[in-house]
CSV table of C-alpha atoms and ligand atoms in Angstrom, one decimal:
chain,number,residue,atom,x,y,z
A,1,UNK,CA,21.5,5.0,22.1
A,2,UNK,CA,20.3,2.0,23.5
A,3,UNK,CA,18.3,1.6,26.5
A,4,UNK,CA,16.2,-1.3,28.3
A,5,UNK,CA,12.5,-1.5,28.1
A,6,UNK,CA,10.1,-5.0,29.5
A,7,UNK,CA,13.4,-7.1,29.0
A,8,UNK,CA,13.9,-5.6,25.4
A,9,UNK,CA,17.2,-3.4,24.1
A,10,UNK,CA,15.8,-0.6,22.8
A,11,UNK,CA,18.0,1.3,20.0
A,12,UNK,CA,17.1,5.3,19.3
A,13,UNK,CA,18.2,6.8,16.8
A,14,UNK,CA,18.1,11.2,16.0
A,15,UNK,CA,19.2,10.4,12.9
A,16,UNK,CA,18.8,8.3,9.4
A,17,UNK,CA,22.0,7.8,9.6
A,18,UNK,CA,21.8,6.3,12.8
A,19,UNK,CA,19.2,4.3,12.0
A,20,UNK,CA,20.9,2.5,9.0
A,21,UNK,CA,23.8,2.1,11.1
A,22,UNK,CA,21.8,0.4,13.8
A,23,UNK,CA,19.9,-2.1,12.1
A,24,UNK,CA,23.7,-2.7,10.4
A,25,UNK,CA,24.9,-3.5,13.6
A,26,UNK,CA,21.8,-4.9,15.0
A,27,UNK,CA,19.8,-6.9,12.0
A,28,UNK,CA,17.8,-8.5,14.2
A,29,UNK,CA,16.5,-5.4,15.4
A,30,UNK,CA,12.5,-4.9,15.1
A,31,UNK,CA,12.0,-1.1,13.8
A,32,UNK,CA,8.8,0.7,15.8
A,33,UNK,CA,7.1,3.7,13.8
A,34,UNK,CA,3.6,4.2,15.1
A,35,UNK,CA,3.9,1.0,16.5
A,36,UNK,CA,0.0,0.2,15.3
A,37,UNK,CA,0.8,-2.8,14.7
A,38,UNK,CA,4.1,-3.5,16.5
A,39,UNK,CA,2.7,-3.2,20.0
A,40,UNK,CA,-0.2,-5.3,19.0
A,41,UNK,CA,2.5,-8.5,18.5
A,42,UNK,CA,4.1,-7.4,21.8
A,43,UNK,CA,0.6,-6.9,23.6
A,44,UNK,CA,-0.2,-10.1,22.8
A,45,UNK,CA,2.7,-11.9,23.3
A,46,UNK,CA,3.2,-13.1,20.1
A,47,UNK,CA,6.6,-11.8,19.4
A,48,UNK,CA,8.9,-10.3,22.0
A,49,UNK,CA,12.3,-9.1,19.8
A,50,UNK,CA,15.4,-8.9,21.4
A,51,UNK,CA,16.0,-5.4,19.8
A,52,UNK,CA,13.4,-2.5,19.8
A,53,UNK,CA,14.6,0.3,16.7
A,54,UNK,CA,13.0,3.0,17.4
A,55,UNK,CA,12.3,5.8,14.2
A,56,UNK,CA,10.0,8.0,15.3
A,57,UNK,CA,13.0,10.7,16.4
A,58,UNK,CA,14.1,10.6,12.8
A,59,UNK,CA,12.5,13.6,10.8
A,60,UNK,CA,13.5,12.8,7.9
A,61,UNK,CA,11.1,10.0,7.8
A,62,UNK,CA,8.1,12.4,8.4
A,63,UNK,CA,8.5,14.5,5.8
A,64,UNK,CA,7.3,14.4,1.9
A,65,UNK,CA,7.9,16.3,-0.5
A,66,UNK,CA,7.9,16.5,-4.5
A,67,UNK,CA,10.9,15.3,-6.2
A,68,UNK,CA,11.7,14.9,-10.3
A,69,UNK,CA,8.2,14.6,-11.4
A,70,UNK,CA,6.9,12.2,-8.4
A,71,UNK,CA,6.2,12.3,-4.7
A,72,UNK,CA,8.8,10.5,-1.9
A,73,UNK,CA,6.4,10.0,1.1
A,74,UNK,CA,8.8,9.7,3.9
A,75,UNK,CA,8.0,5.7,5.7
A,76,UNK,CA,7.0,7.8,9.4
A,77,UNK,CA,4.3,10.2,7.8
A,78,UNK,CA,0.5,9.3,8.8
A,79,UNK,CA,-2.3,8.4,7.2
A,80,UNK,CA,-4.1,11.8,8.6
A,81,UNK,CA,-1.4,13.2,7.2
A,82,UNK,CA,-1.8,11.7,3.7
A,83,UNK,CA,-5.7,12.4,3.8
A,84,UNK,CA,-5.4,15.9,5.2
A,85,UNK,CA,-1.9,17.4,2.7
A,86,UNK,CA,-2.0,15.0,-0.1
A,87,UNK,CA,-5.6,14.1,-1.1
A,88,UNK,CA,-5.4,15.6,-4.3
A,89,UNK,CA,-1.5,14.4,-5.0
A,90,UNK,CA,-2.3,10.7,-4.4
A,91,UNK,CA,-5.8,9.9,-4.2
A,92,UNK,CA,-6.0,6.3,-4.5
A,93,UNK,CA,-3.4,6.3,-1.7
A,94,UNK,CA,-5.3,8.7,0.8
A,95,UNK,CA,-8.8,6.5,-0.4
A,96,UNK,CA,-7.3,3.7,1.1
A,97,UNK,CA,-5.8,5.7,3.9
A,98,UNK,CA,-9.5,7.2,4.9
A,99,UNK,CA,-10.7,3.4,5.0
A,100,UNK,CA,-7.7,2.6,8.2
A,101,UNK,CA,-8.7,2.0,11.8
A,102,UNK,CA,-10.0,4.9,13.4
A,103,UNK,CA,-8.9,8.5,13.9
A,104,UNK,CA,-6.5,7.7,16.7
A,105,UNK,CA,-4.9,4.4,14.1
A,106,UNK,CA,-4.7,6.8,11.4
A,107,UNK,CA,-3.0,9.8,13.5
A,108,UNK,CA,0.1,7.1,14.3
A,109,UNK,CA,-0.2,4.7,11.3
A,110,UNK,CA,2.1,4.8,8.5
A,111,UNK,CA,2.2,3.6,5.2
A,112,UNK,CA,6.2,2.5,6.0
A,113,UNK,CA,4.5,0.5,8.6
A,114,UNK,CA,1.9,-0.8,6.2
A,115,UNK,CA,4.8,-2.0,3.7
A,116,UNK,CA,6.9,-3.2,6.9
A,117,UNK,CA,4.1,-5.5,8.3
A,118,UNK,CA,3.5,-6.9,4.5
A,119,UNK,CA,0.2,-8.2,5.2
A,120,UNK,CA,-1.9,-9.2,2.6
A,121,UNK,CA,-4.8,-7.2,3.4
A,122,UNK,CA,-2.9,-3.5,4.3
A,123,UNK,CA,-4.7,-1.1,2.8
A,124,UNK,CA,-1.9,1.0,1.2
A,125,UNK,CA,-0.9,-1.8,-0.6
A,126,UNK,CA,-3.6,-1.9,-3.9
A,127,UNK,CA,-3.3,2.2,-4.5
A,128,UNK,CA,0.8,1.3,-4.4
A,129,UNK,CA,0.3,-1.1,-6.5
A,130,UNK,CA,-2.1,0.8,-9.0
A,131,UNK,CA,0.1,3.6,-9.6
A,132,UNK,CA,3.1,1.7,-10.0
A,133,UNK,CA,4.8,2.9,-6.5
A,134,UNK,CA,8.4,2.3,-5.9
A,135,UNK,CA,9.8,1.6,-2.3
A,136,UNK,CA,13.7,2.9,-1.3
A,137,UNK,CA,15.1,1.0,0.8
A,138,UNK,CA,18.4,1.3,2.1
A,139,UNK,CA,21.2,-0.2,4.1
A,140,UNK,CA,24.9,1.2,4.5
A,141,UNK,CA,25.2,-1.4,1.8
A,142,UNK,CA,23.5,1.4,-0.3
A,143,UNK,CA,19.9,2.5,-1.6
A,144,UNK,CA,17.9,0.6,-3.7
A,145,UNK,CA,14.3,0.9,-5.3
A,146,UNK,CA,11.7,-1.7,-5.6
A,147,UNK,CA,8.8,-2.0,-7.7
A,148,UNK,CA,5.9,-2.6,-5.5
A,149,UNK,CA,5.0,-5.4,-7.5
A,150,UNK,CA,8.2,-7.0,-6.2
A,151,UNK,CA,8.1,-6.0,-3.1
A,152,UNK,CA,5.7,-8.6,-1.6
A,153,UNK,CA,7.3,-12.0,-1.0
A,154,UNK,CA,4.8,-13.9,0.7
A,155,UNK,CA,2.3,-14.1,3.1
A,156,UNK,CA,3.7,-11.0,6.0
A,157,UNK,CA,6.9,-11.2,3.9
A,158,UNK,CA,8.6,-8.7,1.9
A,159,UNK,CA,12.0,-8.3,-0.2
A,160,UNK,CA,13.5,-6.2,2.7
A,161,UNK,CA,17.2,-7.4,3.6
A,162,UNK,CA,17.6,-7.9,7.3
A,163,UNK,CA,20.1,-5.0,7.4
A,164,UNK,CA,17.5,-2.8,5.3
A,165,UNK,CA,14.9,0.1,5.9
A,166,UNK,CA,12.6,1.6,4.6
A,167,UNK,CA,13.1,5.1,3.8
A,168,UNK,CA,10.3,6.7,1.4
A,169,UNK,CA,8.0,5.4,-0.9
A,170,UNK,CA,7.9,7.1,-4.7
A,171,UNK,CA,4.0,8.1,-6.4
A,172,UNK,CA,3.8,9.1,-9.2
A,173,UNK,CA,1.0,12.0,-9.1
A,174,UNK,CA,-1.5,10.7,-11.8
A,175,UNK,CA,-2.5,11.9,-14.7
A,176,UNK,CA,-5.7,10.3,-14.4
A,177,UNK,CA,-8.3,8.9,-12.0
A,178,UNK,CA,-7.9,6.2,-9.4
A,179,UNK,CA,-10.1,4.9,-6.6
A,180,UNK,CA,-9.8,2.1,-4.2
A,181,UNK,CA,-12.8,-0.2,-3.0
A,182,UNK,CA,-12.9,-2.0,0.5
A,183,UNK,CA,-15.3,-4.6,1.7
A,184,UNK,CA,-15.3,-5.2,5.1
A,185,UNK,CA,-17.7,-6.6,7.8
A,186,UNK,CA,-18.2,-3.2,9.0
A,187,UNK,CA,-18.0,0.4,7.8
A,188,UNK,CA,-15.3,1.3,10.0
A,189,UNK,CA,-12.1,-1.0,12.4
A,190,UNK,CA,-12.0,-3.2,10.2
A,191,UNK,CA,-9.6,-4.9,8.0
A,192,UNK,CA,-10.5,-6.0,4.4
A,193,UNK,CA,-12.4,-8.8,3.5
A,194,UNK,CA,-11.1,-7.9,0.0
A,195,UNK,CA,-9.6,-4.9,-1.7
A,196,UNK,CA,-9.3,-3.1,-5.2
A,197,UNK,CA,-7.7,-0.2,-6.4
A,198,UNK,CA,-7.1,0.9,-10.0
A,199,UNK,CA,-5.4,3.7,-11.5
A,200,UNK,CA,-6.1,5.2,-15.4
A,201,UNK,CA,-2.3,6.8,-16.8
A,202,UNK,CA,-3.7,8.2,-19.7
A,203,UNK,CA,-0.6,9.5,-20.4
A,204,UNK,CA,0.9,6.5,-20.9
A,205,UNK,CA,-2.6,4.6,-22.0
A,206,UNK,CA,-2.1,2.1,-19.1
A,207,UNK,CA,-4.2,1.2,-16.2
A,208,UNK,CA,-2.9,-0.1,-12.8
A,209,UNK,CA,-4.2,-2.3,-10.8
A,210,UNK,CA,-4.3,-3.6,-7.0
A,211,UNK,CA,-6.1,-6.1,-5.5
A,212,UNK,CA,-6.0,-6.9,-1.4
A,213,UNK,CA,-7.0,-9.4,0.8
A,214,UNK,CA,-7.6,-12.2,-1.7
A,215,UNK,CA,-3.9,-13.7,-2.7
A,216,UNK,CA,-1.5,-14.5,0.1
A,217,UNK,CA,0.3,-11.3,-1.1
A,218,UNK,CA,-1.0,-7.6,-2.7
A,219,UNK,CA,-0.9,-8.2,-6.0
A,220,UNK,CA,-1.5,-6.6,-9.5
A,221,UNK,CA,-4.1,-8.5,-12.5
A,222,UNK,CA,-1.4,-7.8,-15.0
A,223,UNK,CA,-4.0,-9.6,-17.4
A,224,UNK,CA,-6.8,-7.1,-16.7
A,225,UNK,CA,-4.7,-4.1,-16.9
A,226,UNK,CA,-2.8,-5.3,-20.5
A,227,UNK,CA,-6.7,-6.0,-21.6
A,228,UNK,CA,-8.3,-2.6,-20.6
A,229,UNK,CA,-5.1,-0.4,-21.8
A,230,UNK,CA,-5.7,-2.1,-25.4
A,231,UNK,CA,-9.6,-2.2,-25.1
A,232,UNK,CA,-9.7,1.6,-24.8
A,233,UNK,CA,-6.9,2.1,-27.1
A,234,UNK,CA,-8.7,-0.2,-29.9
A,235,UNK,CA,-12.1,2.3,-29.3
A,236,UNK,CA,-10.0,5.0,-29.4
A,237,UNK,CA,-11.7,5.8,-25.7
A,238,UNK,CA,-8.2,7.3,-24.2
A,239,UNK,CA,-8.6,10.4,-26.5
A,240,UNK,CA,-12.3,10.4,-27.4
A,241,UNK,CA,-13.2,9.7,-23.9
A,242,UNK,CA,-16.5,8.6,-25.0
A,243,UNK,CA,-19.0,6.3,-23.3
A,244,UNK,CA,-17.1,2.8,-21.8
A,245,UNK,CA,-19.0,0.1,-23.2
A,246,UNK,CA,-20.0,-2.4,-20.8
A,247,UNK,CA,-18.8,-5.6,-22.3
A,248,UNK,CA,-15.3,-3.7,-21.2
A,249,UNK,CA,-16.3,-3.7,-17.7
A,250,UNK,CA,-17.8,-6.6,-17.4
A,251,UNK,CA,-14.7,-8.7,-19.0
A,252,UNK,CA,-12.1,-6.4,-16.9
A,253,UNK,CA,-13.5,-7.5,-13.9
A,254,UNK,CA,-13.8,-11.4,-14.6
A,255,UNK,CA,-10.0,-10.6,-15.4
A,256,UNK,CA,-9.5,-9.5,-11.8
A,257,UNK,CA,-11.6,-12.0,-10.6
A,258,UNK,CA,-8.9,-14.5,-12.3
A,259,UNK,CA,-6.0,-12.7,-10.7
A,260,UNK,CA,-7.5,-13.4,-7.2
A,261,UNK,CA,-5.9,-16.7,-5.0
A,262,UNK,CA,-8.0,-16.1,-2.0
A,263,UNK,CA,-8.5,-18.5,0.9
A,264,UNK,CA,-11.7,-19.6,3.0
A,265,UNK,CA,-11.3,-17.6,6.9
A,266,UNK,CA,-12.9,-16.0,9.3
A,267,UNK,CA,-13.5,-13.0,7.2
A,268,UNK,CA,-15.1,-14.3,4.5
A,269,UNK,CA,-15.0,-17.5,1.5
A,270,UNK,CA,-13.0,-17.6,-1.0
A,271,UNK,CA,-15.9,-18.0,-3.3
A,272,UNK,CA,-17.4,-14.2,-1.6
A,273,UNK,CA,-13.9,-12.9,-2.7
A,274,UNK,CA,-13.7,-14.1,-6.1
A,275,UNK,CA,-17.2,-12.3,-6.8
A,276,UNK,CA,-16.6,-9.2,-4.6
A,277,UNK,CA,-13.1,-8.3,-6.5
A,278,UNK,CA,-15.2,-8.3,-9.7
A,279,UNK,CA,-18.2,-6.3,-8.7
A,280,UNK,CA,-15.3,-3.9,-7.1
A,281,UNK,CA,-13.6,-4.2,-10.3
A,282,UNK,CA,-16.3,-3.2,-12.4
A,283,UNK,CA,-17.5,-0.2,-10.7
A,284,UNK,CA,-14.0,1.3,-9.8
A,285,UNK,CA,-13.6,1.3,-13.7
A,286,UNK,CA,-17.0,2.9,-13.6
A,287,UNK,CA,-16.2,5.8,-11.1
A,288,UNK,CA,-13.2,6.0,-12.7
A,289,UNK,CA,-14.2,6.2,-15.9
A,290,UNK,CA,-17.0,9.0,-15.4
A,291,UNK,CA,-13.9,11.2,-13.6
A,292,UNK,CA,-12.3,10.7,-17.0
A,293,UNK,CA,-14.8,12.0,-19.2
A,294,UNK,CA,-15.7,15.1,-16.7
A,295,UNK,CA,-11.9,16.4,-16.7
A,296,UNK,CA,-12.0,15.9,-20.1
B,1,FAD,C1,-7.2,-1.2,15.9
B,1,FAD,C2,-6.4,-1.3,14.7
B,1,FAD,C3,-7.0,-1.1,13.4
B,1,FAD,C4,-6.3,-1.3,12.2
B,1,FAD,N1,-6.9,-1.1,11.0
B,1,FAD,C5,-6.2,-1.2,9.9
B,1,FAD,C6,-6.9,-1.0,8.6
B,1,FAD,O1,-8.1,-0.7,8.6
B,1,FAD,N2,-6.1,-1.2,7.5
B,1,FAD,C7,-4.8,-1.6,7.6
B,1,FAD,O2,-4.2,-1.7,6.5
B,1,FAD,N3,-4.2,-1.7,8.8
B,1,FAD,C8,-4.8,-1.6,9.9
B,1,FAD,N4,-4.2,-1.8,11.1
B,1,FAD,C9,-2.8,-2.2,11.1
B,1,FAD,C10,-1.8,-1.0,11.2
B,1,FAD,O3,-2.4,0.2,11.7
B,1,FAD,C11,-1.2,-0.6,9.8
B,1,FAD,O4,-0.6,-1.8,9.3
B,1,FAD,C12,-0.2,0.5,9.8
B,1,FAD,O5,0.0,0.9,8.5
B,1,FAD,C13,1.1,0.2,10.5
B,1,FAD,O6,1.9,1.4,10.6
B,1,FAD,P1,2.8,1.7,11.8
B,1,FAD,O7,3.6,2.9,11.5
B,1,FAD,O8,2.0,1.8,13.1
B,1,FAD,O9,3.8,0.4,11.8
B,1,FAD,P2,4.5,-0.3,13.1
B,1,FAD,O10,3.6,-1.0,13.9
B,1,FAD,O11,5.5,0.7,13.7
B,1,FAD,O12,5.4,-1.3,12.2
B,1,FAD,C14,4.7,-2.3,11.4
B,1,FAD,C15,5.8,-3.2,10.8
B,1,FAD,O13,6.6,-2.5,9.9
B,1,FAD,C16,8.0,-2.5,10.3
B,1,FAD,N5,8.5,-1.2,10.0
B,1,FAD,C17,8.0,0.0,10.5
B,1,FAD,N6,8.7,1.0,9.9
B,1,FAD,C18,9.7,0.4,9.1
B,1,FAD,C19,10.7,1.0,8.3
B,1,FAD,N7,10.9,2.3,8.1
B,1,FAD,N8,11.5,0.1,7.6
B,1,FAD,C20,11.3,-1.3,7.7
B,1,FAD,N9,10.3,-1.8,8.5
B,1,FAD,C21,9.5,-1.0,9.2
B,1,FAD,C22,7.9,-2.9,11.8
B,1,FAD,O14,9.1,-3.6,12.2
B,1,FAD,C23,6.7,-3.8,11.8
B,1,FAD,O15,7.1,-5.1,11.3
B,1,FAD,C24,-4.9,-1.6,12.3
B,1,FAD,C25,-4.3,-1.8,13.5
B,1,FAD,C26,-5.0,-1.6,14.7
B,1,FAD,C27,-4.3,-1.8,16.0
């Protein structure tokens, strides 16, 4: 199971079980699934791990599949693969996933990897957030699920023990409409300047909500969400499905707006952040709204 590659050990697993095993015996150990952005810290030279863990020969991880009234999207399976066999399942989620790299980044980039790199402007994180996504992680301590809310520590940090993987993520299919926005510098290669995504569960007269790139982790605006659920429910808009009035938007999105921490870089201001989350706030509720009425 282990071999030697540029100076590094490199562990292969054929199994999950082997895999937990490994990173029990080897903590330390860097897992690889597309390696998108994994060889981009080794290309670069600015991280060179002792240990190379190597998923890509488990299957298990590249499966998904429905399971008690939600989906468990194995960590390995692609964002082509999440556009092309789950569009309609999780659409916020393949949204996002349409918006990554280019074909060939998409083809080997995962959402596990997403979750794994933690960075504050991933795209999978806002949809995962939205719909109120768990992530299973396990060790041979045992499994364990973790909000997505929680899941975020800090800035390229996340809640994963060193001896932990990550095995699936669970999406709930919605009952309603979601979208995702992404402003970046360019249309395409490009990593968000700032990020929203925001799910309607009519079913449960809740929204969710994700924002990117403008905190130094993914986060929900709790305060926007609690304020839209009891707008629409005060209007009686979750079962009427009538017209949204626009003071609605317009105060949802200054809600978002507040939720946002962003910093001044290279990408954008912080000020440009602050007002792009709300105009992104605004018309996701828009679009989202309209998709609402038409199923109705
Ligand atoms: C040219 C280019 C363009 C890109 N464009 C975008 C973009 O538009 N949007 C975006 O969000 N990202 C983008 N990325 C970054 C990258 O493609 C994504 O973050 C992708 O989701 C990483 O997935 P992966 O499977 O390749 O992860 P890997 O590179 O294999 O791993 C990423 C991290 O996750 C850890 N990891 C992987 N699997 C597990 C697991 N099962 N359990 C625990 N930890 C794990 C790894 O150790 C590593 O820290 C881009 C990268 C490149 C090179």
């Amino acid at each position: 199971m282990v071999g030697t590659l540029c100076g590094m050990e490199f562990l292969q697993p054929a199994t999950w079980a082997e895999a937990v095993a490994a990173k029990a015996a080897y903590p330390q150990a860097m897992p690889i699934m597309g390696g998108t952005d994994v060889m981009v810290e080794l290309n670069f030279d600015r991280h060179r791990p002792e240990y190379l863990l190597d998923l890509t020969r488990v299957t298990d991880l590249a499966q998904w599949a429905p399971e008690n009234g939600h989906i468990r999207l194995g960590a390995g399976v692609s964002y082509s693969r999440i556009i092309t066999e789950l569009g309609g399942q999780l659409p916020g989620l393949a949204m996002a996933a349409r918006t990554v790299g280019s074909p060939q980044i998409r083809n080997r980039g995962t959402a596990g990897g997403n979750l794994g790199a933690a960075s504050p402007a991933g795209d999978a994180h806002p949809p995962l957030l939205a719909a109120f996504a768990e992530i299973e992680a396990e060790s041979v301590r045992g499994v364990r699920r973790i909000p997505a809310a929680e899941f975020y520590t800090g800035v390229k940090r996340h809640a994963l023990a060193p001896d932990e993987l990550i095995k699936a993520v669970l999406i709930t299919p919605p009952a309603g409409p979601q979208q995702f926005c992404k402003i970046g510098t360019r249309n395409a290669m490009v990593i968000a300047v700032a990020a929203f995504s925001l799910a309607l569960h009519p079913d449960r007269q809740e929204a969710g909500t994700g924002i990117g790139s403008a905190a130094p982790t993914p986060r929900r605006a709790v305060a926007a969400e609690q304020f839209l659920a009891r707008a629409l429910a005060e209007a009686g808009l979750w079962e009427s499905r009538g017209p949204l009035p626009d003071a609605i938007g317009r105060r949802f999105a200054d809600l978002v707006a507040d939720a946002a921490a962003p910093i001044d870089d290279v990408r954008g201001t912080a000020r440009y952040r602050v007002h792009a989350l709300s105009v992104m706030a605004r018309r996701a509720l828009v679009w989202a709204w309209n998709d609402y009425r038409e199923a109705g």
